[in-house]
Coordinates of C-alpha atoms and ligand atoms in Angstrom, one line a residue:
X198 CA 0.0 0.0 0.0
X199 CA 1.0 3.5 -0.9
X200 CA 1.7 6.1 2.1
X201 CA -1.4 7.3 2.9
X202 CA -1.8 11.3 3.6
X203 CA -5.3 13.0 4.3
X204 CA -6.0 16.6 4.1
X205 CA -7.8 17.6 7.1
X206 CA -9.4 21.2 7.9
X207 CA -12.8 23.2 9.0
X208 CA -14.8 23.8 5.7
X209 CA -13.3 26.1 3.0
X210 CA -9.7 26.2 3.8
X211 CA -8.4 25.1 0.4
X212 CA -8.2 21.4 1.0
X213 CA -9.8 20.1 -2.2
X214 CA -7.6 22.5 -3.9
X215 CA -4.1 21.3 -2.5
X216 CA -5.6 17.6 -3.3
X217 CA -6.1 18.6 -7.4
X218 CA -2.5 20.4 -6.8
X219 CA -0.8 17.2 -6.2
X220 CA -3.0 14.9 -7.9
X221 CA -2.4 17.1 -11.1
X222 CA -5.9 17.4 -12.3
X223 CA -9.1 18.8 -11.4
X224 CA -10.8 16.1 -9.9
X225 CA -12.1 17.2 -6.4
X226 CA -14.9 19.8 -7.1
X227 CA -13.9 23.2 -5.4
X228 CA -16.6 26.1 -4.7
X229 CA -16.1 29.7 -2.6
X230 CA -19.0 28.4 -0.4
X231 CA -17.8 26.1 2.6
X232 CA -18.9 22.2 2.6
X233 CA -18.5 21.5 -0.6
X234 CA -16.5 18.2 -0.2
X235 CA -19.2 15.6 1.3
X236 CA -17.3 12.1 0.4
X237 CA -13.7 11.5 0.8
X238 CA -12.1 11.1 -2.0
X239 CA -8.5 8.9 -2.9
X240 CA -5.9 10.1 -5.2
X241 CA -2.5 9.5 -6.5
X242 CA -0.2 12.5 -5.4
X243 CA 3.1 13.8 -6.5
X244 CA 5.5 15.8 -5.4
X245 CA 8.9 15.9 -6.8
X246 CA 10.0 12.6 -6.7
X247 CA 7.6 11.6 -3.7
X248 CA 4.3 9.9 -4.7
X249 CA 1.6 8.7 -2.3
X250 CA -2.1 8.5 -2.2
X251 CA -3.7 11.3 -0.8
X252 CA -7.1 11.7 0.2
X253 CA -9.4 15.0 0.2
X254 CA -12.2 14.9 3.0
X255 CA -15.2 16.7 4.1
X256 CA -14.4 19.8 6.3
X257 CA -14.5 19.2 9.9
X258 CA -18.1 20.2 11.2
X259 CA -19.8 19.1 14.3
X260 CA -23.2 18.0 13.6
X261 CA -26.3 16.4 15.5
X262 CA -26.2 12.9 16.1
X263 CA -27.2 11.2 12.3
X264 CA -27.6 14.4 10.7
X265 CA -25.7 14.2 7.3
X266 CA -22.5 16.7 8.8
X267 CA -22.5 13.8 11.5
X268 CA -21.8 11.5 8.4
X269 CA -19.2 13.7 6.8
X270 CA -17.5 13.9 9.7
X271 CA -17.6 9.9 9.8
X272 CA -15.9 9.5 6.5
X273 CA -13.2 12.6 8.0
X274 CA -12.6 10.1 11.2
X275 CA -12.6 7.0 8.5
X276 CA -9.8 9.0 6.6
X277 CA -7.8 10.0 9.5
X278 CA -7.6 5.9 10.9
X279 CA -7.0 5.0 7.8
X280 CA -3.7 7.8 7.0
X281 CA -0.1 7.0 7.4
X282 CA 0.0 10.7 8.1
X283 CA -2.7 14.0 8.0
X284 CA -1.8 17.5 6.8
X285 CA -3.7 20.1 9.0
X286 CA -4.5 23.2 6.7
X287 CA -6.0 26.2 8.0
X288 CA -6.8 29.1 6.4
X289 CA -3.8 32.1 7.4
X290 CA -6.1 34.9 5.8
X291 CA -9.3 34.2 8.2
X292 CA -6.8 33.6 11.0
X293 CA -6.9 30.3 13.6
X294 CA -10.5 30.1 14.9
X295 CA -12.1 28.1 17.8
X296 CA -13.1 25.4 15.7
X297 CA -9.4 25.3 14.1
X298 CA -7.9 24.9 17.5
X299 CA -10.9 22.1 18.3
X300 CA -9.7 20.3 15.5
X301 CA -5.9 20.6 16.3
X302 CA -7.0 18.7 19.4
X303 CA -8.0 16.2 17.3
X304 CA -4.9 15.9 15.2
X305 CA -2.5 15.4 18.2
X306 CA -5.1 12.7 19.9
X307 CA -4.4 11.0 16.3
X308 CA -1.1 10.2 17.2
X309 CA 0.3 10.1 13.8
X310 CA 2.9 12.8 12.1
X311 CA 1.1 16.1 11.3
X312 CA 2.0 18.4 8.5
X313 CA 0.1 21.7 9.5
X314 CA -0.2 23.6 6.2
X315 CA -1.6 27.8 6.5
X316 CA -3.0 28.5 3.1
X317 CA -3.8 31.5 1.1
X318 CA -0.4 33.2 2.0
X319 CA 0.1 33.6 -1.8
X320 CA 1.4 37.7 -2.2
X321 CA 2.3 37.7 1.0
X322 CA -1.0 38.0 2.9
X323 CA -1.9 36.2 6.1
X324 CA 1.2 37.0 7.9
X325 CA -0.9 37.4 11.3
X326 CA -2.8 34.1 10.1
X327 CA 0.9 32.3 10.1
X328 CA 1.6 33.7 13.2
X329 CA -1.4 32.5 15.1
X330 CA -0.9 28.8 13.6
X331 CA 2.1 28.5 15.3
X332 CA 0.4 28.8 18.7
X333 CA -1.6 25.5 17.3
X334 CA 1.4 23.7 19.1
X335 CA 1.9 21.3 15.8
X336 CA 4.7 22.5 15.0
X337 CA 5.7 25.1 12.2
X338 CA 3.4 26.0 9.7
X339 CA 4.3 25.8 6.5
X340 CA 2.8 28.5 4.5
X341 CA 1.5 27.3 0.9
X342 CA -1.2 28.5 -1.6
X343 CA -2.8 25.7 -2.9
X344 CA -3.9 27.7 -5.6
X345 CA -1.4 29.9 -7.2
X346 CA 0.8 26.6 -6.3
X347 CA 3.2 28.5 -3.7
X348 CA 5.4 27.0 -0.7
X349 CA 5.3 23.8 -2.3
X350 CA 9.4 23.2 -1.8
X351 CA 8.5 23.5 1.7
X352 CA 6.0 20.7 2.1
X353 CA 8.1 18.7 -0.6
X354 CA 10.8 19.2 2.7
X355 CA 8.3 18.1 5.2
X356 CA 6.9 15.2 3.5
X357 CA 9.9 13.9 2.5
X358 CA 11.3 13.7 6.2
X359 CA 8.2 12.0 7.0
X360 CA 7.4 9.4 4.4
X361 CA 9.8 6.0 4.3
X362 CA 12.6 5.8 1.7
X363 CA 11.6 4.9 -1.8
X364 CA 12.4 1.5 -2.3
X365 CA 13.0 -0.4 -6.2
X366 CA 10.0 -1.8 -5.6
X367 CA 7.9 1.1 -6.4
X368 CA 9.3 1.1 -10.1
X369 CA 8.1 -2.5 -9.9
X370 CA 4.7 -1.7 -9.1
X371 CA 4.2 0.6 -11.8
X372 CA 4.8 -2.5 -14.5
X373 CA 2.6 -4.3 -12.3
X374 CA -0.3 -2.0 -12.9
X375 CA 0.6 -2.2 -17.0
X376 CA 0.9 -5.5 -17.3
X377 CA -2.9 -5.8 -15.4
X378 CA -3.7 -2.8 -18.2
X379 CA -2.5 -5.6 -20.8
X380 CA -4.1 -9.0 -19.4
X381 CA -7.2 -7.8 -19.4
X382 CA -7.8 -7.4 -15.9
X383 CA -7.7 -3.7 -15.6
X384 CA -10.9 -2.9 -13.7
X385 CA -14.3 -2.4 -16.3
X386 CA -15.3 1.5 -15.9
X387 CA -19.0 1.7 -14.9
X388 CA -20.7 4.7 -14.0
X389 CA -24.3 4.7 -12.0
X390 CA -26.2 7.9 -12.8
X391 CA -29.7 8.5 -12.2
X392 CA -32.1 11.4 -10.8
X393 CA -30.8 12.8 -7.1
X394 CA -31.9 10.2 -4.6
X395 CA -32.6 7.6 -6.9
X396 CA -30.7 5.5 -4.5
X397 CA -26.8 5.4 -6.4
X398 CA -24.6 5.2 -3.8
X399 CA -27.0 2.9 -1.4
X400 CA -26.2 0.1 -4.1
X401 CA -22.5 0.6 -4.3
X402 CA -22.6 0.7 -0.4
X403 CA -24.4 -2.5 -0.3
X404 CA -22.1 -4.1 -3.4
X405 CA -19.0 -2.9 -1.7
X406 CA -20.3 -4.4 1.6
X407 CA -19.7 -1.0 3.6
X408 CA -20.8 2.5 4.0
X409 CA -17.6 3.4 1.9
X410 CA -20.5 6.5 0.5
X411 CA -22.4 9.0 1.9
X412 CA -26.1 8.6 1.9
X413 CA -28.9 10.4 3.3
X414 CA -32.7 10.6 2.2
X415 CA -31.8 14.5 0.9
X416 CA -32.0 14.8 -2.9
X417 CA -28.3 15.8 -4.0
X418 CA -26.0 13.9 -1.4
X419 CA -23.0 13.1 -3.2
X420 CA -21.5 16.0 -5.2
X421 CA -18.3 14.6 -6.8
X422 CA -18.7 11.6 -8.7
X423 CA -16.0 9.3 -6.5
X424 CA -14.6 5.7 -8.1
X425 CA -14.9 2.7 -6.0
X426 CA -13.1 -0.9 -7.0
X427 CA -15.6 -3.5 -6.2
X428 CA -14.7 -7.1 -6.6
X429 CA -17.9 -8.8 -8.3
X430 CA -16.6 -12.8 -8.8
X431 CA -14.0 -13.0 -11.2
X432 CA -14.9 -9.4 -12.6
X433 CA -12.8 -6.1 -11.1
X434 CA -15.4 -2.8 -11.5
X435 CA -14.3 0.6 -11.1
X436 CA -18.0 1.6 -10.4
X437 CA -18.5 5.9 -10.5
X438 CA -20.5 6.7 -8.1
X439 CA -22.3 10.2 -9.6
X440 CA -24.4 13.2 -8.4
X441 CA -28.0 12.7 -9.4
X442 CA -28.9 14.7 -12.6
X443 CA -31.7 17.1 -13.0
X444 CA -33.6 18.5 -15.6
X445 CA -31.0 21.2 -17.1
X446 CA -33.9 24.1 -17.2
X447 CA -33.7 23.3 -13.1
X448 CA -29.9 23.7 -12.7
X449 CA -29.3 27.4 -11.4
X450 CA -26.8 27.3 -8.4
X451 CA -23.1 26.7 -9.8
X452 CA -22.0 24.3 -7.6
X453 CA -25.1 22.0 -8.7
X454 CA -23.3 22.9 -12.4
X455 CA -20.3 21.9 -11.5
X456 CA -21.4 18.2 -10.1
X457 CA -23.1 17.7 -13.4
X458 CA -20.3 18.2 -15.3
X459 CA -18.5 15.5 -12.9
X460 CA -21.3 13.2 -13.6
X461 CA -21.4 14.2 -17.2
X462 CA -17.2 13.5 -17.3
X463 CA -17.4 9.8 -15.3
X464 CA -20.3 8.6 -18.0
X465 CA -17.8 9.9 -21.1
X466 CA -15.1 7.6 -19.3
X467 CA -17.0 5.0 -18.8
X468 CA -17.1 1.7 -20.0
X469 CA -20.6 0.8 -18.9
X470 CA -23.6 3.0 -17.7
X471 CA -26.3 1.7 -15.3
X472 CA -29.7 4.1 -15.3
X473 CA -31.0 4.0 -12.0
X474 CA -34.1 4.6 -11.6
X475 CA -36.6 5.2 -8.5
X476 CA -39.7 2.6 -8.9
X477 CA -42.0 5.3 -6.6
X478 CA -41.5 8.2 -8.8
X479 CA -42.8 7.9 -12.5
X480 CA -40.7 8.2 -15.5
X481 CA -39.4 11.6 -16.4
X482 CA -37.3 13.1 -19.2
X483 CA -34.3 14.9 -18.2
Ligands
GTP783 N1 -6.7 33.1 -2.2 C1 -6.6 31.8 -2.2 N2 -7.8 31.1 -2.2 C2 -7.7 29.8 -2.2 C3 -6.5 29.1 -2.1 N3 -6.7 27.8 -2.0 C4 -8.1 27.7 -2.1 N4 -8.7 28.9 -2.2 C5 -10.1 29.2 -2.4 O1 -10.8 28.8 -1.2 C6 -12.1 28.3 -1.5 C7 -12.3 27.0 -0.9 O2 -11.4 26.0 -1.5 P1 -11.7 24.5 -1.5 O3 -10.5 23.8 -2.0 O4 -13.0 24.1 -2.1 O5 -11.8 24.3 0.1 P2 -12.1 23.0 0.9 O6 -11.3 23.0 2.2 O7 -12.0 21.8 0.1 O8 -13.6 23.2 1.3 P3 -14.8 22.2 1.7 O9 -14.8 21.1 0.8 O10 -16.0 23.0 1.6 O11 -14.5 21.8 3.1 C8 -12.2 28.3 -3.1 O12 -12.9 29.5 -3.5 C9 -10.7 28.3 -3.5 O13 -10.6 28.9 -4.8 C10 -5.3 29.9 -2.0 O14 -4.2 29.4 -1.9 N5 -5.4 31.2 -2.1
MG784 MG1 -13.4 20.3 -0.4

């Protein structure tokens, strides 16, 4: 198994954004408006010579027993067990609030190595921001901007003192994976798509054998379309989970745009689509 970082922060901090920096594409959906990232989501990083898989996660929230920020939250706790290693990003230009330093609590009751990461600093801003992370008490912040790609020679430092040595095997692995692309047991691509709460990533949940997705009787759970490798018999699936799609003339808000266009992005790359459909609601065009 890879080294296994995951980016944890309250909502909006720019964590989705450092996770398409060092994936290399633009696969985590990222919005001005906080909670945007509902379902964690695994990718392969680089940086420099250093690759590991790095997982984006819903922004730290409390929220009423069962309520769906209780489940995001769930996922976050999945994520951090499941890390070799978090990064802790907070946002330098809003400055270390309560719930920051709640959540640094957190990070050191994890007992695993900690990379705290203060965003935004591109241009110089959030000097006061940097300042306050430091009295986070895990350790030096490393000031980045995930989006103008800034400080990253820093974290390439911090990451490299923390992850093991690269062994020959890694080279190895890589054939591996193309000589499984040749034998023809590369994973089938399937996407699920369907109307919002048709009932999507229930059935990946129940194929996968564990609440690896978000669901919740609200129409419009799952935002980014996540992959999921399901064994089924003999057969490896890369099933897409995907958000529900509406009738276009309904789509107004941006972020409900930019979901579609995930959805619309895993059915292109997909190999096989299954329609879902809700047997209590009748047929409808969209
Ligand atoms: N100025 C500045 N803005 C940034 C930077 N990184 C991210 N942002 C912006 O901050 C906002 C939130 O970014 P996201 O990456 O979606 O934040 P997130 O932590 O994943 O948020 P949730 O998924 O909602 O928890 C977006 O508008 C980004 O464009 C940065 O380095 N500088
Ligand atoms: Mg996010």
């Amino acid at each position: 198994m890879a080294f296994t970082i995951a980016l944890i922060g309250r909502p909006n901090v720019g964590k989705s954004t450092l996770f398409n920096r060092l994936v290399g594409q633009k696969l985590a959906l990222v919005d001005d408006q906080p909670g945007v990232t509902r379902d964690r989501r695994e990718g392969d990083g680089r940086l420099g010579d250093l690759e590991f898989t790095i997982v984006d996660t819903a922004g730290l929230d409390e929220g009423a027993k069962g309520s769906l920020t209780a489940r995001m939250r769930e996922q976050t706790d999945v994520a951090i067990e499941l890390a070799d290693a978090l990064m802790f990003i907070v946002d330098a230009r809003a400055g270390v609030t309560p719930h920051d330093q709640a959540f640094a609590d957190l990070m050191r009751r994890a007992n695993k190595p900690v990379i705290l990461l203060a965003n935004k600093v591109e241009g110089r801003q959030g000097a006061a921001g940097i300042a306050e992370a430091f009295a986070l008490g895990l350790g030096d912040p490393i000031p980045i901007s995930a989006e103008h790609g800034e400080g990253l020679n820093d974290l390439y430092d911090a990451l490299r003192d923390l992850m093991p040595e690269p062994d020959d095997d890694d080279g190895n692995d890589q054939e591996d994976d193309e000589a499984e692309e040749d034998d023809g047991t590369r994973p089938i691509r399937v996407a699920i798509v369907g109307r919002p709460n048709a009932g999507k990533s229930t059935l990946i949940n129940r194929l996968l054998g564990e609440e690896r997705l978000l669901t919740s009787p609200e129409a419009g759970t799952t935002r980014d379309s996540i992959a999921v490798d399901v064994q089924w018999g003999e057969r490896s699936l890369r099933i897409f989970d995907t958000a529900g799609l509406r009738r276009r003339s309904r789509i107004d808000e941006k972020l409900e745009k930019l979901s579609v266009a995930d959805t619309l992005r895993a059915i292109r790359f997909a190999e096989a689509v299954v329609l879902m459909m809700d047997s209590q609601n009748r047929f409808e065009e969209q």
